[in-house]
Tab-separated table of C-alpha atoms and ligand atoms in Angstrom:
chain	number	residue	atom	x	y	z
A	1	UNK	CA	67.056	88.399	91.945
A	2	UNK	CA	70.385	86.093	90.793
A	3	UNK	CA	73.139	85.759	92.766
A	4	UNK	CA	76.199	87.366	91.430
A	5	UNK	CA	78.260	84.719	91.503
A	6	UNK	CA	81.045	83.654	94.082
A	7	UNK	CA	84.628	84.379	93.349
A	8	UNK	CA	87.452	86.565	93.991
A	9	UNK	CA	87.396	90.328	93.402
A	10	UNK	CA	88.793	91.216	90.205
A	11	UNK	CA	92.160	92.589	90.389
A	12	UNK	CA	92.688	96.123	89.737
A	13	UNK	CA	93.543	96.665	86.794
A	14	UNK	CA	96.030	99.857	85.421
A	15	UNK	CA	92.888	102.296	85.131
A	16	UNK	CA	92.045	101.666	88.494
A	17	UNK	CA	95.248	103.212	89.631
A	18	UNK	CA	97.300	106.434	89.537
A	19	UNK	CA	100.500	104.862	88.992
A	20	UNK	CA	102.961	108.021	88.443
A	21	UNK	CA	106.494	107.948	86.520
A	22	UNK	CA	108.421	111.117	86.897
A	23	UNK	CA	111.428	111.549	84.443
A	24	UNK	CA	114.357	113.469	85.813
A	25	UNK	CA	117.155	114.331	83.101
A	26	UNK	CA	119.326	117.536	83.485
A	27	UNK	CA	121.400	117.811	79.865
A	28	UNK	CA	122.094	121.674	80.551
A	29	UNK	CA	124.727	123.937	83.045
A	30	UNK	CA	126.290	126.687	83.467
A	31	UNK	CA	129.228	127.006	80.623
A	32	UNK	CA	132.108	127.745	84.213
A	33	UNK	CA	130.598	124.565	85.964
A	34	UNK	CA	132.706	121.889	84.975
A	35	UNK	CA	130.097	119.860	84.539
A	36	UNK	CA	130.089	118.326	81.170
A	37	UNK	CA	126.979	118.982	78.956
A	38	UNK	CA	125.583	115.637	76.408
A	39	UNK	CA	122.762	115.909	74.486
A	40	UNK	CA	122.272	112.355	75.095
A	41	UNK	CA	120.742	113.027	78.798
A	42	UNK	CA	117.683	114.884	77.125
A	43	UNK	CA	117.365	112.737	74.280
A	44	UNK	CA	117.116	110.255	77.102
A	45	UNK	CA	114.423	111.989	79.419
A	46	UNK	CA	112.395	112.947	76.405
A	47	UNK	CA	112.495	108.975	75.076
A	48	UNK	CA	111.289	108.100	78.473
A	49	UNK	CA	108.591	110.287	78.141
A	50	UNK	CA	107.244	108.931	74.413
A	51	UNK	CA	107.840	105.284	75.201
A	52	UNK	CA	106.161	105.156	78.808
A	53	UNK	CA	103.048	107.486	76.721
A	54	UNK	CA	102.897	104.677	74.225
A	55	UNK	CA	102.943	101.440	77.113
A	56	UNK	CA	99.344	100.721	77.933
A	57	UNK	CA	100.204	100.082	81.496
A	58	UNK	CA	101.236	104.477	81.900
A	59	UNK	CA	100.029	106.374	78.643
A	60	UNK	CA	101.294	109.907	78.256
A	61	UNK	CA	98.597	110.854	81.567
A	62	UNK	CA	100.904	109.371	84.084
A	63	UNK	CA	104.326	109.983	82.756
A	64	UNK	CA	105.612	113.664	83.577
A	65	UNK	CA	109.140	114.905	81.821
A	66	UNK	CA	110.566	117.650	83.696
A	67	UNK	CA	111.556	120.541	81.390
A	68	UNK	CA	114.698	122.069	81.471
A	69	UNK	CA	113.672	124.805	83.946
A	70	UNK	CA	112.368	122.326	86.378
A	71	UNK	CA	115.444	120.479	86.583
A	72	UNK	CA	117.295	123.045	87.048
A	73	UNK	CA	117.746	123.116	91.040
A	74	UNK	CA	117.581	120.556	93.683
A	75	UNK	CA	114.675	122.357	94.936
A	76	UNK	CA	112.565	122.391	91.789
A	77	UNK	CA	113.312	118.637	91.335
A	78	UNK	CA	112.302	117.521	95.228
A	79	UNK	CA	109.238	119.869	94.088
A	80	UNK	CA	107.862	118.122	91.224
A	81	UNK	CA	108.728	114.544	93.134
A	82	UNK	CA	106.604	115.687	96.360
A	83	UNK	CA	104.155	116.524	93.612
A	84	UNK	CA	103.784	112.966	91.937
A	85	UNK	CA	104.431	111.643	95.266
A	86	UNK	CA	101.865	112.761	96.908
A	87	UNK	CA	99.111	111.821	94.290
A	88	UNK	CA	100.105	108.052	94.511
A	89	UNK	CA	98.300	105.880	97.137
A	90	UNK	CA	97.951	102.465	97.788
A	91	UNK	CA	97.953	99.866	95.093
A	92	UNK	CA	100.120	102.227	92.747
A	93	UNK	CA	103.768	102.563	91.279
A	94	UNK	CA	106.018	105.549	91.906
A	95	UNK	CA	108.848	105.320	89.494
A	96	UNK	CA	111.593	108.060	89.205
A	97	UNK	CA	114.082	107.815	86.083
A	98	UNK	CA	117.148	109.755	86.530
A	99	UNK	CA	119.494	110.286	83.754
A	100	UNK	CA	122.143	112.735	84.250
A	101	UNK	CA	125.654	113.004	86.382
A	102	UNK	CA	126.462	111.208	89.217
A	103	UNK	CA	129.188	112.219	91.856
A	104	UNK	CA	130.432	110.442	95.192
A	105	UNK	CA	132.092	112.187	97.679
A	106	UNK	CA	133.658	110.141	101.090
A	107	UNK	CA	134.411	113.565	102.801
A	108	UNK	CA	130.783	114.874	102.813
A	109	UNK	CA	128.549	114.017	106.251
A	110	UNK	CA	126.650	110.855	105.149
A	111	UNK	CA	128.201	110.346	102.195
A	112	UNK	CA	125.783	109.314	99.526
A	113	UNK	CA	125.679	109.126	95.901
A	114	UNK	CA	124.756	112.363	94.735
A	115	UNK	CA	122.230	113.816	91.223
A	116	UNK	CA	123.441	116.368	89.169
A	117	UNK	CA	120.878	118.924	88.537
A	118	UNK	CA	121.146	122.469	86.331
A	119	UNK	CA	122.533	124.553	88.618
A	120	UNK	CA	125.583	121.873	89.607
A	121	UNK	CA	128.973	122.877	90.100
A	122	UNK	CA	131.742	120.272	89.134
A	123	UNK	CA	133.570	120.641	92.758
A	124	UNK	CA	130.476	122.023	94.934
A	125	UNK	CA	128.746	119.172	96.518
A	126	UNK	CA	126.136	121.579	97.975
A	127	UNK	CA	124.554	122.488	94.585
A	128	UNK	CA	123.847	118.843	93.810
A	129	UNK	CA	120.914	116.630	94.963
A	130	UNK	CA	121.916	113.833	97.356
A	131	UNK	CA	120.614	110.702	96.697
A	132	UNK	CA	119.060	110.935	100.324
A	133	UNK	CA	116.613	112.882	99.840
A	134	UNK	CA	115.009	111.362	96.386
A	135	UNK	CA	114.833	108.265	98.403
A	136	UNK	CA	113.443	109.794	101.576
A	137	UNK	CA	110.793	111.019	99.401
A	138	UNK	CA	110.064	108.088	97.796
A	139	UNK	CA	109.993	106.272	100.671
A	140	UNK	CA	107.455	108.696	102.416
A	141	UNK	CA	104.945	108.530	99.486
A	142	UNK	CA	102.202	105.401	99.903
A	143	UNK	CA	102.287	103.777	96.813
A	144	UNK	CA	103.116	100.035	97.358
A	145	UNK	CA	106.001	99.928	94.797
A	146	UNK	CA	108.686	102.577	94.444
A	147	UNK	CA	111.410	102.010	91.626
A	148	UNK	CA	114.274	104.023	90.870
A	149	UNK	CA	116.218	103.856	87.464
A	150	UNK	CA	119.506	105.678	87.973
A	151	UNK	CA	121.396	106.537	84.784
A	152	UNK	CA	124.312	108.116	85.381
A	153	UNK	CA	128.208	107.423	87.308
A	154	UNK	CA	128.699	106.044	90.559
A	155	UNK	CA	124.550	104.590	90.332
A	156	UNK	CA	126.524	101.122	91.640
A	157	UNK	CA	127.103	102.721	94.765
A	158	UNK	CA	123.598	104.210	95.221
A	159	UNK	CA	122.878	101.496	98.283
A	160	UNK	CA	125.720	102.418	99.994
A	161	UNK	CA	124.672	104.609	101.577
A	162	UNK	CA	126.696	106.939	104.720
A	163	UNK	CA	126.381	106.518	108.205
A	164	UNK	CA	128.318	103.066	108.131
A	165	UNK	CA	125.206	101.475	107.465
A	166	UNK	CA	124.589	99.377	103.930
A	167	UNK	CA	121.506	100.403	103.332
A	168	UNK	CA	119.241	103.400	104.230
A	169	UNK	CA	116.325	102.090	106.981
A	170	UNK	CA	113.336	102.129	105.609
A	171	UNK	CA	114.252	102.292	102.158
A	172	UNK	CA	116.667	100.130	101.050
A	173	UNK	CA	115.943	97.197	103.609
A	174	UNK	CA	113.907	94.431	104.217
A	175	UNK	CA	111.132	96.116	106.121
A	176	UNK	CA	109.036	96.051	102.833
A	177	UNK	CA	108.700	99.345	101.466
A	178	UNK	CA	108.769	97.859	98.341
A	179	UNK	CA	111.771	99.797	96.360
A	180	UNK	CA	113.745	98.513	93.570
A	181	UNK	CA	116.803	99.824	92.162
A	182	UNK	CA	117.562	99.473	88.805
A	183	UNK	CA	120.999	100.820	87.747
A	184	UNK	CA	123.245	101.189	84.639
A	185	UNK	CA	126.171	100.083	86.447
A	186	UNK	CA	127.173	96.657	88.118
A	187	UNK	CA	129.999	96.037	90.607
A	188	UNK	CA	133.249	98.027	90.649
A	189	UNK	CA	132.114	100.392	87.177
A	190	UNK	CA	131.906	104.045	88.625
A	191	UNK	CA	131.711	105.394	85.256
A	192	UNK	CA	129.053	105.612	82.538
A	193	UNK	CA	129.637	105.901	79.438
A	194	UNK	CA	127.282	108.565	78.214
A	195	UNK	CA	127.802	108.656	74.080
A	196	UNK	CA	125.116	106.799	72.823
A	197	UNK	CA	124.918	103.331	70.659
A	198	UNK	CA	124.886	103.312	66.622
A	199	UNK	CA	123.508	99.678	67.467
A	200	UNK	CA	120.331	101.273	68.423
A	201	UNK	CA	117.456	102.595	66.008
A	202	UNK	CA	116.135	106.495	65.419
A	203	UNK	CA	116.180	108.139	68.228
A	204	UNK	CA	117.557	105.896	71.024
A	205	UNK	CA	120.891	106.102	68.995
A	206	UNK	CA	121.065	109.158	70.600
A	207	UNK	CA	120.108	108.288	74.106
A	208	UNK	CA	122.701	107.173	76.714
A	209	UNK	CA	123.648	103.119	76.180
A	210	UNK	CA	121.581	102.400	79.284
A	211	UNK	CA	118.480	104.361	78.718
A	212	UNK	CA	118.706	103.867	74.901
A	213	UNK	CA	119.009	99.983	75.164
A	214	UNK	CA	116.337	100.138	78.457
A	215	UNK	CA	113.699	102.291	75.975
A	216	UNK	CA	114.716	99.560	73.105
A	217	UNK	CA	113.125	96.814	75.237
A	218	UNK	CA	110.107	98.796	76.471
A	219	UNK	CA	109.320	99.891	72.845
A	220	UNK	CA	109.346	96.188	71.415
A	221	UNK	CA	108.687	93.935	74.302
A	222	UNK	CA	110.179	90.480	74.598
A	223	UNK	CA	109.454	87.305	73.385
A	224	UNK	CA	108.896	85.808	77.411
A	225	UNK	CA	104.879	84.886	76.533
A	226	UNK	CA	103.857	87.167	79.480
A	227	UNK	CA	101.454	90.070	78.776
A	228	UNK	CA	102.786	92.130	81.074
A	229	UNK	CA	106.925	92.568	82.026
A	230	UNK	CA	108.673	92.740	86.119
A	231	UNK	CA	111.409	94.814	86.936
A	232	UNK	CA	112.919	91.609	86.650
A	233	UNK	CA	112.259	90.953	83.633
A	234	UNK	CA	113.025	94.291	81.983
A	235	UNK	CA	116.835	93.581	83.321
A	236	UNK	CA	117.086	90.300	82.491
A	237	UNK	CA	115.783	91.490	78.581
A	238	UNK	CA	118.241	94.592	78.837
A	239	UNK	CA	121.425	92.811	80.194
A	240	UNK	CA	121.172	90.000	77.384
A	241	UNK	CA	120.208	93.027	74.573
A	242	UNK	CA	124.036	94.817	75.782
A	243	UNK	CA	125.587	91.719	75.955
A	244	UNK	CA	124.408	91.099	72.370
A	245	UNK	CA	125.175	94.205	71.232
A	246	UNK	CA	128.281	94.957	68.848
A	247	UNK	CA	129.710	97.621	71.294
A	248	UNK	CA	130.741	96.886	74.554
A	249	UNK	CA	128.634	98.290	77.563
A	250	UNK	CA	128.823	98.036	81.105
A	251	UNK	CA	126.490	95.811	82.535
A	252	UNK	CA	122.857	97.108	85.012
A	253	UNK	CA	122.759	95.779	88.558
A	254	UNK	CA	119.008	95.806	90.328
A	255	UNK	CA	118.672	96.104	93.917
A	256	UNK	CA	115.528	94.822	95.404
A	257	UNK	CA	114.012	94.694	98.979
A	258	UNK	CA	110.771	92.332	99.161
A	259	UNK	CA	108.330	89.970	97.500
A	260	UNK	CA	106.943	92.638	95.032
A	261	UNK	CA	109.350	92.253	92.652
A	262	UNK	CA	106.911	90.043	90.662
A	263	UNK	CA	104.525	92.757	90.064
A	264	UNK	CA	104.282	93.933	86.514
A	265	UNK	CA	105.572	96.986	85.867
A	266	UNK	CA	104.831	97.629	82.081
A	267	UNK	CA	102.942	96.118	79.259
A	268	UNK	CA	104.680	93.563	76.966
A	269	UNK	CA	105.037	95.464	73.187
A	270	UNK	CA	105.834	91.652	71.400
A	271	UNK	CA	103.699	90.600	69.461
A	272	UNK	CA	101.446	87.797	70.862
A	273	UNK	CA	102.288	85.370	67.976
A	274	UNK	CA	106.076	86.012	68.402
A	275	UNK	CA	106.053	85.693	71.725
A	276	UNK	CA	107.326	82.001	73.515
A	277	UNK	CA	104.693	79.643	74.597
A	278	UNK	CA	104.307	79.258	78.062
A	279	UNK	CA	106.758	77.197	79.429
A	280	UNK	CA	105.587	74.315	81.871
A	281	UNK	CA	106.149	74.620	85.472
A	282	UNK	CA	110.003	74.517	86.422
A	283	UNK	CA	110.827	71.106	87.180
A	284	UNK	CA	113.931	70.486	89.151
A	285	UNK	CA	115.325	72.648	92.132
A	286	UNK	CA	117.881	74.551	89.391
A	287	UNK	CA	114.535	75.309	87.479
A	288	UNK	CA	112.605	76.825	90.019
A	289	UNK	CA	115.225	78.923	91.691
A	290	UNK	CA	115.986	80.424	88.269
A	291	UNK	CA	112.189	80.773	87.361
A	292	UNK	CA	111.441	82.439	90.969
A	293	UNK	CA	114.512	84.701	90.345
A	294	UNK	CA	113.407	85.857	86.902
A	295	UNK	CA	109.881	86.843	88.783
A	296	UNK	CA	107.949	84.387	86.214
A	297	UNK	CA	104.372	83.841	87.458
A	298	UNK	CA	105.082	80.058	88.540
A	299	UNK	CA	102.470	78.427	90.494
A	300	UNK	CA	103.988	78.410	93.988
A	301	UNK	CA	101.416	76.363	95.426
A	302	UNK	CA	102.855	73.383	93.377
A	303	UNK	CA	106.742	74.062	94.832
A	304	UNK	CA	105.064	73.607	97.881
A	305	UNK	CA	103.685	70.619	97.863
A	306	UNK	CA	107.364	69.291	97.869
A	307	UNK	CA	108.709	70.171	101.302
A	308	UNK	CA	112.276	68.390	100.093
A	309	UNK	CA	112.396	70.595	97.246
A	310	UNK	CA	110.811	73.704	98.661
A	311	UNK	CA	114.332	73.357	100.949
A	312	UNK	CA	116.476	72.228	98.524
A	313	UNK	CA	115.207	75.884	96.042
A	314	UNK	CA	115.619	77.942	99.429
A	315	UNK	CA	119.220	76.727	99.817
A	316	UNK	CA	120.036	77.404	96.307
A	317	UNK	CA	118.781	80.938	96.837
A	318	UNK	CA	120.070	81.779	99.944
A	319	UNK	CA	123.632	80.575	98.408
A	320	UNK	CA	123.101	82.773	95.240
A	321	UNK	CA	124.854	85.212	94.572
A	322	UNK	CA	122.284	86.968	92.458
A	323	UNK	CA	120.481	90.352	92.950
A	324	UNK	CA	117.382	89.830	94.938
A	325	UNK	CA	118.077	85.744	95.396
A	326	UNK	CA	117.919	86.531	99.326
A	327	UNK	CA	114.772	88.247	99.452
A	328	UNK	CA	113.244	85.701	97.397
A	329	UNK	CA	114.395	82.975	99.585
A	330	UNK	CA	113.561	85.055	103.058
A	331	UNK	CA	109.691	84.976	100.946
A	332	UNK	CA	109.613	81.239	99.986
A	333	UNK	CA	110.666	80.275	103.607
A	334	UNK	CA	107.951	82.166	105.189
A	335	UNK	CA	105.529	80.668	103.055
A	336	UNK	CA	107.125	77.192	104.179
A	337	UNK	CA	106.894	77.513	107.665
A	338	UNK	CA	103.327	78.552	107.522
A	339	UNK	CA	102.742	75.390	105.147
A	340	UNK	CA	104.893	72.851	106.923
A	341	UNK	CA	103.192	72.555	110.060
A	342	UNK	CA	103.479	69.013	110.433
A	343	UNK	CA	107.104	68.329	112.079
A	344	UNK	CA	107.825	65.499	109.498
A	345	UNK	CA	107.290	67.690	106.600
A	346	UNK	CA	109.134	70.598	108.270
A	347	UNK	CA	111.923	68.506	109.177
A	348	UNK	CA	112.136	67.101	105.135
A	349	UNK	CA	111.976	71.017	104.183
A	350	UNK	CA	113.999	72.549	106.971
A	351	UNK	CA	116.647	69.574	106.284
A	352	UNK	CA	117.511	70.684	102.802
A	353	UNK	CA	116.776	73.843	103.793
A	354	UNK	CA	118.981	74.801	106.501
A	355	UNK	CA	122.005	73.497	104.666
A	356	UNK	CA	123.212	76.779	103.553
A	357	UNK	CA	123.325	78.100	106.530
A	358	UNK	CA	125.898	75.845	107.938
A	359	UNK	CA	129.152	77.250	107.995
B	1	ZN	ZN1	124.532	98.917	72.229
């Protein structure tokens, strides 16, 4: 009988997981609520749903649109998260896409960024969702990757969260839970604007800036020559598409936690033949922090047989001021100290290295 032969285990491919999306997008309340009602929420949700059916990495089987009725309380919408929640495991993605209001109270215990849902009163923080308990759930729920796209106001405060603390335990830290952020809002921006962009084609003309210009990159891809596109990735592709764009939009802001934001999160639309060669390996330190940043599938191994320039990236990272620039450089040094165990090449690494910590 042959041999099968030696090798590593294929890697599991989308069909081997239940990767779950769950699209969250409350356009409707109550005409005394205050809150104010655009179509372009809905549009938005229902977009999600059509262009996550059509990306071969979800297909319509994974991808659940609440309906109006099911978005209408907190309750229903911590319902239908436990749900998909619950049927992730290991190996899969739980992403939640929330397009609708945000508020932010300071005078509420724990103040968090709170979710609009139907039933939301204007000046009654106890009818919306807090921003505590989506996370909570996602951080109970044992898929490997949990990502959050938050459409809507104040979604540049969602990690600060109450208590005095800057980040929720477990969720938001570095104890690698694996959650990313994505947000339509960087910096000191509170509010989105929610009228959506003539720039855009069909449909996603209709959709919020952020969504519509998010859905625009999904739907065609980008020209990076990778099959498959990061979290990363998608925000790099989205923040040059607004910056492009004739109208002026606020700017997205991702928050990341650990090492997984290089896993691919959705299949690249571009065409193969339009799509950039691939680029040889970064070459100087500038290069590779950039290329590790972007979450391009660079061949690590080859950074690291350069201790002087495995410290000299690490510095440049830990200096960044970029989203996610820490974590990456908290990952490259752990794979340094394991590799430098000789002290002279641990001494040429840790010398570049430990520059930016100096004060
Ligand atoms: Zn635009």
């Amino acid at each position: 009988m042959p041999t099968p032969p030696a090798g590593p285990a294929p890697t599991a491919r989308a069909a081997d997981v239940t990767s779950r999306a769950l699209v969250i997008g409350p356009a409707e309340y109550a005409p005394d609520s205050g809150v104010p009602r655009y179509d372009e929420i809905g549009v938005s949700a229902v977009q999600y749903g059509e262009v996550l059916a059509g990306n071969p990495m979800w297909g319509k089987d994974r991808c659940r649109v609440l309906m109006p009725e099911e978005v209408r309380t907190a309750e229903s919408v911590m319902s239908a998260l436990e749900t998909e929640a619950r049927r992730t495991g290991p190996g899969d993605i739980l992403m939640v896409v929330y397009i609708g209001h945000g508020a932010y109270w300071g005078d509420v215990p724990g103040a968090e960024v709170h979710f609009s849902v139907g039933s939301s009163y204007k000046d009654k923080p106890w009818t919306w969702l807090s921003s505590w308990y989506l996370y909570r759930a996602m951080r109970l729920c044992r898929a490997d990757l949990k990502v959050l796209i938050a459409d809507c106001c104040y979604s540049n405060m969602l990690p600060h969260l109450g208590n005095g603390l800057d980040s929720l335990p477990g969720v938001l830290d570095d104890s690698g839970q694996g959650t990313c952020v994505l947000t339509a809002l960087k910096d000191d921006n509170v509010r989105a604007w929610p009228l959506g962009c003539e720039a855009l084609p069909g449909p996603l003309a209709e959709c919020t800036p952020f969504s519509g210009h998010t859905l625009d990159v999904l739907r065609n891809g980008t020209t990076d020559h990778q099959p498959e596109l990061t979290l990363g990735m998608l925000r790099d592709a989205v923040e040059n598409e607004m910056r492009r764009c004739r109208f002026a939009h606020d700017r997205p802001r991702m928050l990341l936690n650990d090492a997984r934001e290089g896993r691919a999160l959705f299949t690249n639309r571009m065409d193969p033949a339009r799509r950039a060669p691939r680029p040889d390996s970064p070459v100087g330190a500038e290069e590779w922090a950039a290329a590790l940043l972007r979450g391009s599938d660079c061949d690590l191994e080859e950074l690291l047989n350069d201790p002087r320039k495995t410290g000299d990236v690490v510095a440049l990272l830990r200096t960044s001021h970029r989203e996610g620039a820490a974590a990456v450089a908290r990952r490259i040094d752990e794979q340094a100290s394991l590799r430098f165990r000789s002290p002279r090449d641990f001494a040429r690494y840790w010398n570049k290295a430990e520059r930016a910590l100096r004060p």
